[in-house]
Every structure is written in C-alpha cells, then in structure tokens.
Amino acid sequence: MSEQKLKPKVAFYWCASCGGCEEAVVDLAEDILDVVEKIDIVFWPVAMDFKKQDVENYSNGEIAVSFINGAIRTEEQLEMARLLRKKSQLVVAFGSCSHLGGIPGLANLYSREDLFDTYYNKLPSNDNPRKILPLTETETDKGTITLPEIHRTVKALNQVINVDYYLPGCAPPPDLILNAIQAILENNLPPLGSVLAPEKSLCDTCPRKDSKPDKILIKKINRISLTEIPPDKCFLAEGVICMGPATRSGCGERCINANMPCRGCFGPTSAVEDQGAKFLSALTSIIDSEDEQEIKAILDSVIDPTGLFYMYSLASSVKRKYQDFK
Amino acid sequence: MKRIGVFICHCGINIAGTVDIEKLTSQIKEYPNVVHVENYKYMCSSPGQQLINQQIMDKNLDAVVVAACSPSLHENTFRTSVQRVEMNPYNCEIANIREQCSWVHDDKQIATDKAAKIIKSMVEKTVLDEPLMPITVPVNRKALVIGGGVAGMQAALNIANNGYEVILVERESSIGGHMAMLSETFPTLDCSQCILTPKMVEVDQHPNITLITYSEVVEVSGFVGNFKVKIKQKAKYVDWEKCNGCGDCITECPINTPSEFEQQLGERHAIYRPFPQAVPNKVIVDMDECIQCMVCQVFCPTDAIDFNQKDSIVEQEVGAIVLATGYQLYSLKNLPEYGGGEIEDVIDGLAFERLLSASGPTQGVVKRPSDGKIPQDVVFIQCAGSRDPENHMPYCSRICCMYTAKHAMLYKHRVHQGRAYIFYMDIRSGGKDYEEFVQRVMEEERVVYLRGKVSRLYEEDGKVVVCGTDTLTRRNVEIKADLVVTATPIRPIEDIDQLSKLFKISINQNGFLTEAHPKLRPVESLTSGIYLAGCAQAPRDIPDTVAQASGAASMVCALFSSDQLYHDPIIAGVDEDLCSGCGICVGVCPYSARTLNREKGIVEVNEVLCEACGACSAACPSGAAQQRNFTDIQLKNMVKAILG
Ligand SMILES: Cc1cc2nc3c(=O)[nH]c(=O)nc-3n(C[C@H](O)[C@H](O)[C@H](O)COP(=O)(O)OP(=O)(O)OC[C@H]3O[C@@H](n4cnc5c(N)ncnc54)[C@H](O)[C@@H]3O)c2cc1C
Ligand code: SF4
Ligand code: SF4
C-alpha cells in the first residue's frame, strides 16, 4: 500500500463522446497492464465504480493527470471538467471531441430548440403526442427530479477549462497514448499547450504520396462512395476530397490504408487556427479553372461542405457558436 | 519586449487638418511596446528623417513606425534613412494615415480614432517583424533583344557598345523592320534606307552582337539576371555558312510570287532575300512556293542549297530581355467602307511608301497598281480605322498625320501637276519641326486639306469615287481619284497574345505591351529584367522609337553594371518543420517559384522567383508557407488591433 502512494494518480473521464476513446484505452491490450502497474487509477466511471465524491475528496492538484474525452455540452460535463481541473496537475484533452469539439460540435449548426424538436417530436420513430421535452427540473409525486442542463453551444474542452496537452484523434491511436503516458511518467513533456502528435500534416507520412503529380490541379470533385480509387493513388489528385493536407499526422494512416480519405480527426497543425477554412482555401486554390461559372459548378458539387471540412473542428473554428450559423 | 518608436507626420495640413495630432500622440503613447512617440510637420524632410534617427539612437529603438502617407511614396525614404543609424530597413514600417485616413474623412474625431487604429495595427505588425537581408542574385550580363527593327537594332547597338554581349533575334530573314520599307522620312526627308542600312551593317559586324534571324523565341524560363530561352531557327533550306549572297540562285529560280516586302506590289522568287540590302545578306527558300526543280542547286557556286534542313532549337542564357517586336498595319480587309482591300487602287501607307521608294517596284515612279498609270488625283484618308471606337480602333495611331503629309509632299515632288487631297479629322503634329512640316505641305505644296470623313468610296470607269464631307465649308465632296491611300491603324503584331504569355507580361486592351508605369517607368515591363522598345509598346515615329530603345538599353546596362542583383526579401518561404510536402502550393504559384522536393518530402522555394503575391500562403493547409513579415499571426494581431 505504501508503494501505491508513490504511483501517480490518474483520472479518466468522459463528456459528450461516443465511448470510442474509452475503448481506445482498453485497446492498449497487454500494454495497459504495464501502464496500470505504474499508475494509480483514481477515477474512471466507465470502467470502475467511482463517484464524484471520490474526486472531491482529493486535495487540489493531488491527481497527477486527468484524461478527459468528449465535448462539453451539458452542465454536468462542465462541472466535472472544472472539478477535475482543480484536483489535477495536468489535464489532457483526450480525443477529437475534447480537443476540437469533434462530431458532437456539428450540433452547433442548429439551435437547442430545433434539436429538441427534431429528436423528441419529429423523428418518425418517436411517439410523443404530448410533446414532452426534457426539463432541468420536473415535479413528480415523489419530489423534484433534475437533469443537467443542455447548453446552447457544444464546446471543446479548452473553451471551458485550461488544458495542458492534447491527444488528438477519433480515437487517439495506442502508440500516441502510450507515448503520452510515458512522457508524463518520465516528466519528459513538450511545452504546455502542445498537441502530443507530430507537427506535420498527414501527407508527410501518407503511403500514397509518391503518386502525387508535380502540380495538384483538379477539374472535378469526386465522391469517394461513387469513385473507384486505386489503392496507391493520392485521393486529392484524383479529385476526392481528402483532409490530409490540412490535418496533423500521427494517426497511423488508418483511414488511408482502408482506402478512405482523411476526414481530419487529428485537427490542424499548430500554425493553423481554423482547419476547415484552411482546407477550403487550399481546395479552392487547386481548382483548375479560370472561369467563374465553372469554378462555382465544381465547388457546388461538394454536397455538405460544412460537414465535410469541419467534421471534427466546427466547435473550435472561428465561427464556432450555433448563433453564427443562424 | 521590442522598443518601438512612432513618428507621426502632419504632412502640413494634409494630415493635421483632419487628424488631431496631439490627441493621437497621447493615445499612442499608452500602447504596448511603444516607448517613444513624436510628431513633426514633415517627417520626410531631412530634419524629419534626422529626428527619427536621433531618437533611434537616444532611445535605443528596435523598430520605428512612421505614420504618414502611403508606403508607395516614402517607405523607401524612411527605410533607407534608418539604415544610416544601423537599423535594419525592414524594422521600419509605414502606417498610412493620409490616403487611408485624413484624405477620406472630414470628421476630426472619427479620423483621429481611425488614425490611432491604423498606427496600433502597424505597431502590432512591427512587434513581430524580423530583420531581413536582401536576397542576392548573380547577373548573367548578356542581353536578348527580340525584333530587329530600328528599335531592336538601336537597343542592341547601345548595349553592345557598352561592352555587353547581345543576342538579336529577328523572325524575318533580314533585320530592318518597317523602316527598311520606308522611302523618305518626315520631317527631314532623309532617305530611310540610307540612314538605316549603315546601322544594319553595324549590327551585323559588331563583335558583341550575335544575330539570329529567321528565328523566334519559343520558350522562356528563369528570372531577372538569369533567363533561359529556347530559340527556334526556322529551316532556310540554304546553308548560311556556305551562302555568300551572290544571288545567282535567285536569278535562275523560275517561280515568281508577290513580295511581302514590296507589299504585294512587286514580285520575288521562291528562293529570295526580302530586299537587296538585306542583313545578313543570305537567301532562304519559301517552301510553300518551291517546286523543287533544283535549279538553284545547280547554279549555287558554293553548294549552299540544302533541302534537308530542319527547324532547330538553340538555347541561350541571358540576364535581360528587350522586346522590340514592332507593329503591323491594320488590314484594309477590315475596312469594307474603303473597299475591304478589294479595290486595287485603294492601298495603305506602307504600299505607298514602296511606290515612292527609289528601290521599290516602280523605282520611285508613282504608278497605280491597277494599270500602272501615273495617278493625277490622289486622295489620302487619315484615321482610316483609328479613333473609331465603334467600328475599329479607339486610339490615335500617332504617326499618320505626319506620314500622310509626307506622302502628299513626296507625291507632289514626283508628279508636279498632280492633285493631292487629304481627308483628316484634325492634324496632330506635336513633334520637333513637325508643325512646320505640315504647314509647308499645306502652303507650299498646295495640298488640299479637307476636314471631314470619307463616308464611302467605289470604283467607276477606272476611277475610285471618294464621297466625303468638308465640315469647314459644310459641303459634300466627291472626288474621282486615280489612287486612294489610307492611313490605317498601327496594330501590334498578330501573335502578341502568345508573346505576352510567353514572357508573362501584360498587354493593354489594344494589344500593346504594358509598361510598368505610364509616366515614371515607360521602358520597363512589370516583370523585372524585361524591357520594352518601339511600336510594340505603342505607335510612335522613328525618333521616339530610337529614344525609347536607347532608354531600354540604358536600363539593361544599369542592370548589368553590377554582378549581383538584389531581390526584395519579403517573400513566402517554407517552414521545413511544418511542410508536409502536400504540394498544394506548387500549382498555385503563378511564378513557378515553388517545387516539390520528393526526396526531402518538402517544397522548396526559388526565392528570386517569388514575387510575394501570397497565393501559396493562402493555399498552404499546414500554415508552412508564410510570407516574411506578413505572417498569419502578424495579420491576425493587426486585425485585432483594428477591431479594438
Ligand atoms: C506608312 C508609314 C510611314 C512611316 N513613315 C515614317 C517617317 O517618315 N518617319 C518616322 O519617324 N516614322 C515613320 N513611320 C513609323 C516607323 O515605321 C516606326 O516608328 C518604326 O518602324 C518602328 O520601329 P520598331 O522597331 O518599333 O518596329 P518594326 O519596324 O515593326 O520592327 C519590328 C521587328 O521585329 C520583328 N519581329 C516581330 N515579332 C517578332 C518576334 N516574335 N520575334 C522576332 N522578331 C520579331 C519584325 O519582323 C520586325 O523586323 C512610318 C510608319 C508607317 C506605317
Ligand atoms: S528548287 Fe527550283 S524553285 Fe526551288 S528555289 Fe531552287 S530553283 Fe527555285
Ligand atoms: S502547401 Fe504548405 S505544406 Fe503543402 S507543400 Fe506547400 S508549403 Fe508544404
């Protein structure tokens, strides 16, 4: 037990996420055992029975590091994030949703009211004739029951608390997680605020990069679902939108190797603020036409530009709040 | 923290009249990084510059922001000035509070607030400015002149006489251009060929000039000081090494065909030189006409005829290029109102020059094309397609008033009893001794000047009936002329579009090459290292052509006067730690400055080619292509400062 005390205390927590990030930790497979050896997991609601109270009982800064995944959408998530911040020396935003808002961040395209209306009233699978919507407080005969408030805007973790490091990815790959934990254990960390992944964008490590032409210029945008791309050809050069050039590398090219273009889950490089805008700017630069009508027609063929270019980063983009899209 | 000094100029009342200078000064004093603020009546004056330099030393400033007029005016002044006290020029920035503020506002309060924002944003930029050193480029001190008209020859001779090598490329087989076709030249009436041919010979014999005729440039790459060109030498079917110009082949060739040089008024053979004084004095075979009878081969004493010759490409490296491709005349075919080129006795000015020329098809006797008779009534039509924005060319061709006066005078000298009529819109004779020349034609030569336009003309009984109005007497005039000479517009060469693409320089709406500045940089193009001379840039007469060609030549010599060039260091680089070699920027760069180095997996920039347009910075999805001293962070901070 005395030895246990010397082990750094580690917390895992999830906010608005799919559970994939938790899976990623479990996916460390045998390696996790090594990790568990060296650390003391003090909070991990998805896997072990801990309560909020347990965290509150720690003194400020007593937890060495908290890994928080998921975006911030509810009052409860906000509260937990703040609590963990207070109790931890380091907070690592774990996974795309926590890092950039992730796919939940796309909800910022709609107002909370619209979302409720769609989910509770309009969806054909719903049967809600009395149009009951979730409330933060509901009176019942047994007393008042409460639900955490759903915020108007989905936020990335660093929009609500100070974040020390980011582990990108949907979900972060095992090698980056292990490296990060290793670095923390050895106190061998880069400057605060760093993303714990390589600096360069995906093209750098892309197995298809040799197929790139000297100049990438495209006349037509092809959809991956309707196009056959040879397994060694650069997607973008074939007119298929691939976010690789605008996305940090380190993912292990999992999508590329499965013949799927990059969707951007690792977020932008450190020199770029708005991944979607940057990619849009790059894409429009390589359209091979001088004719305004033709350019418009080519660009109009992108079916869901916001969903495509901002799939993971809408909540941390320059236009991040749902009000911006009204 | 950077120590920045801000110096606010009153510009007399230009700025101080609208901006509250004292209030501005105190507002800026509070701004982070600013350690000194001062204002002065005229910062650009010597005391103003001294004041800045004094403060740089006294206050140990790292950078200065001069709040004054547009940087296009005095940026250079201040950047040069601060170097005297050892400040890197790129640590001196201009905040434009005149053109962008005081001149466009009248509310003092608003203007003062805006001036403060402009200065603050420039301070933000300056905070992150890096000291930069100009990029040095070696200069290949060899010039390429394209076009061997009087402009090209003059430029080539000037450069060559300064001791630099010149390659002169001419697309015809002989140099000389249009001046070689002219009879006598206004206003002095010297014989055109007599004054031109010595120059042609000088070009041919000059040890520093390599003459490459019957050739065209087909590819250009590189940049100022270091151009690479490919020149296509068209097959001549005659080995010029062997051809001694004796012309024996010409006399024996059985084929006759209209001569371009004689404006179709005379003939040439299938093997020919365009005119007797051609330089180089060599012949070529026109394969479209040749019937391969081989007579020339039999008669050639040097065995020079070579029907197996092919086009060939030579490559050359040069440091500067002069474009002197000259002009062509707007074809009469475009003027249906004047017969559309179908009436034999309606000709253009160059054809008339040939009729007047002692070496022309009629040995200088004016004979009309249809029947060779000496015309007794000749009508000259000025502005035949010029200054006619609805139907033809909107601009004034500038030389027609003068050559038409000359034509009328020379005609009267040849045909004393003949009558000459000139239809004109007004007479533009702005040139040394030009007005006097026109007056002489009007008064002494008794040429009838009719102010008005010719509405139509038609053939009748061997005459050309010219219908027009004399607006001065308000009478309709009808003249039964034996010959009509039209002054058709001066046009750029047919393939000017291709030329402009090849050399990446722009042309104006009429196709003439565009100079870098209409007043202050008339012989430079916007691409550094490429200069313009002669009618390729705008219609002009010989004196102006020669003057401009000499100007272009002196620019080339100035460029060659040092063995290094300096290129503005504000270019877009590559952050090698960020660049993933995605290659997006490569196709975007209009100057081909960026190339993908596949081995290193990054893009490399040819700094000299980069013109800092910023296209790559916008395109680079990694943020690796940043423009020096205009980085994303700087721009963002500037915007923040403006939005407050
Ligand atoms: C009817 C008439 C009468 C005139 N009379 C007078 C006068 O009396 N006095 C006077 O001062 N001016 C007179 N002028 C004006 C005079 O002709 C011009 O000012 C002068 O010829 C302009 O010279 P240039 O070298 O610019 O062009 P050009 O003489 O046209 O020479 C251009 C040369 O470039 C060559 N070239 C073109 N394209 C290429 C290419 N792509 N590659 C290589 N070579 C190329 C052409 O073959 C040509 O040899 C007259 C003009 C006309 C039309
Ligand atoms: S082959 Fe005959 S036609 Fe051709 S150039 Fe020789 S002589 Fe003239
Ligand atoms: S666009 Fe940017 S990342 Fe891509 S090759 Fe160019 S500089 Fe490198």
Coordinates of C-alpha atoms and ligand atoms in Angstrom, one line a residue, chain B residues 249 252-255 269-272 284-287 289-297 305 307, ligand 2:
Chain B
C249 CA 20.1 31.2 -107.4
E252 CA 17.6 31.4 -112.0
C253 CA 14.6 30.5 -109.9
P254 CA 11.6 30.1 -112.3
I255 CA 8.9 30.9 -109.6
H269 CA 11.2 34.3 -106.4
A270 CA 10.8 31.2 -104.3
I271 CA 14.4 31.5 -103.3
Y272 CA 14.9 35.0 -102.2
I284 CA 16.1 31.5 -97.9
V285 CA 13.7 29.2 -99.7
D286 CA 9.9 29.7 -99.4
M287 CA 8.8 26.0 -99.3
E289 CA 6.1 28.2 -103.4
C290 CA 9.1 26.0 -104.2
I291 CA 8.5 23.3 -106.8
Q292 CA 11.8 21.5 -106.0
C293 CA 13.1 21.9 -109.6
M294 CA 16.6 22.1 -108.1
V295 CA 17.8 24.8 -110.5
C296 CA 19.2 26.7 -107.6
Q297 CA 21.2 23.8 -106.5
I305 CA 21.3 24.7 -101.0
F307 CA 16.7 20.8 -98.9
Ligands
SF4_2 S1 14.4 24.4 -106.3 FE1 13.7 25.5 -108.0 S2 12.1 26.7 -107.3 FE2 13.1 25.9 -105.5 S3 14.4 27.5 -105.1 FE3 15.5 26.1 -106.3 S4 15.3 26.9 -108.3 FE4 13.8 27.9 -107.1

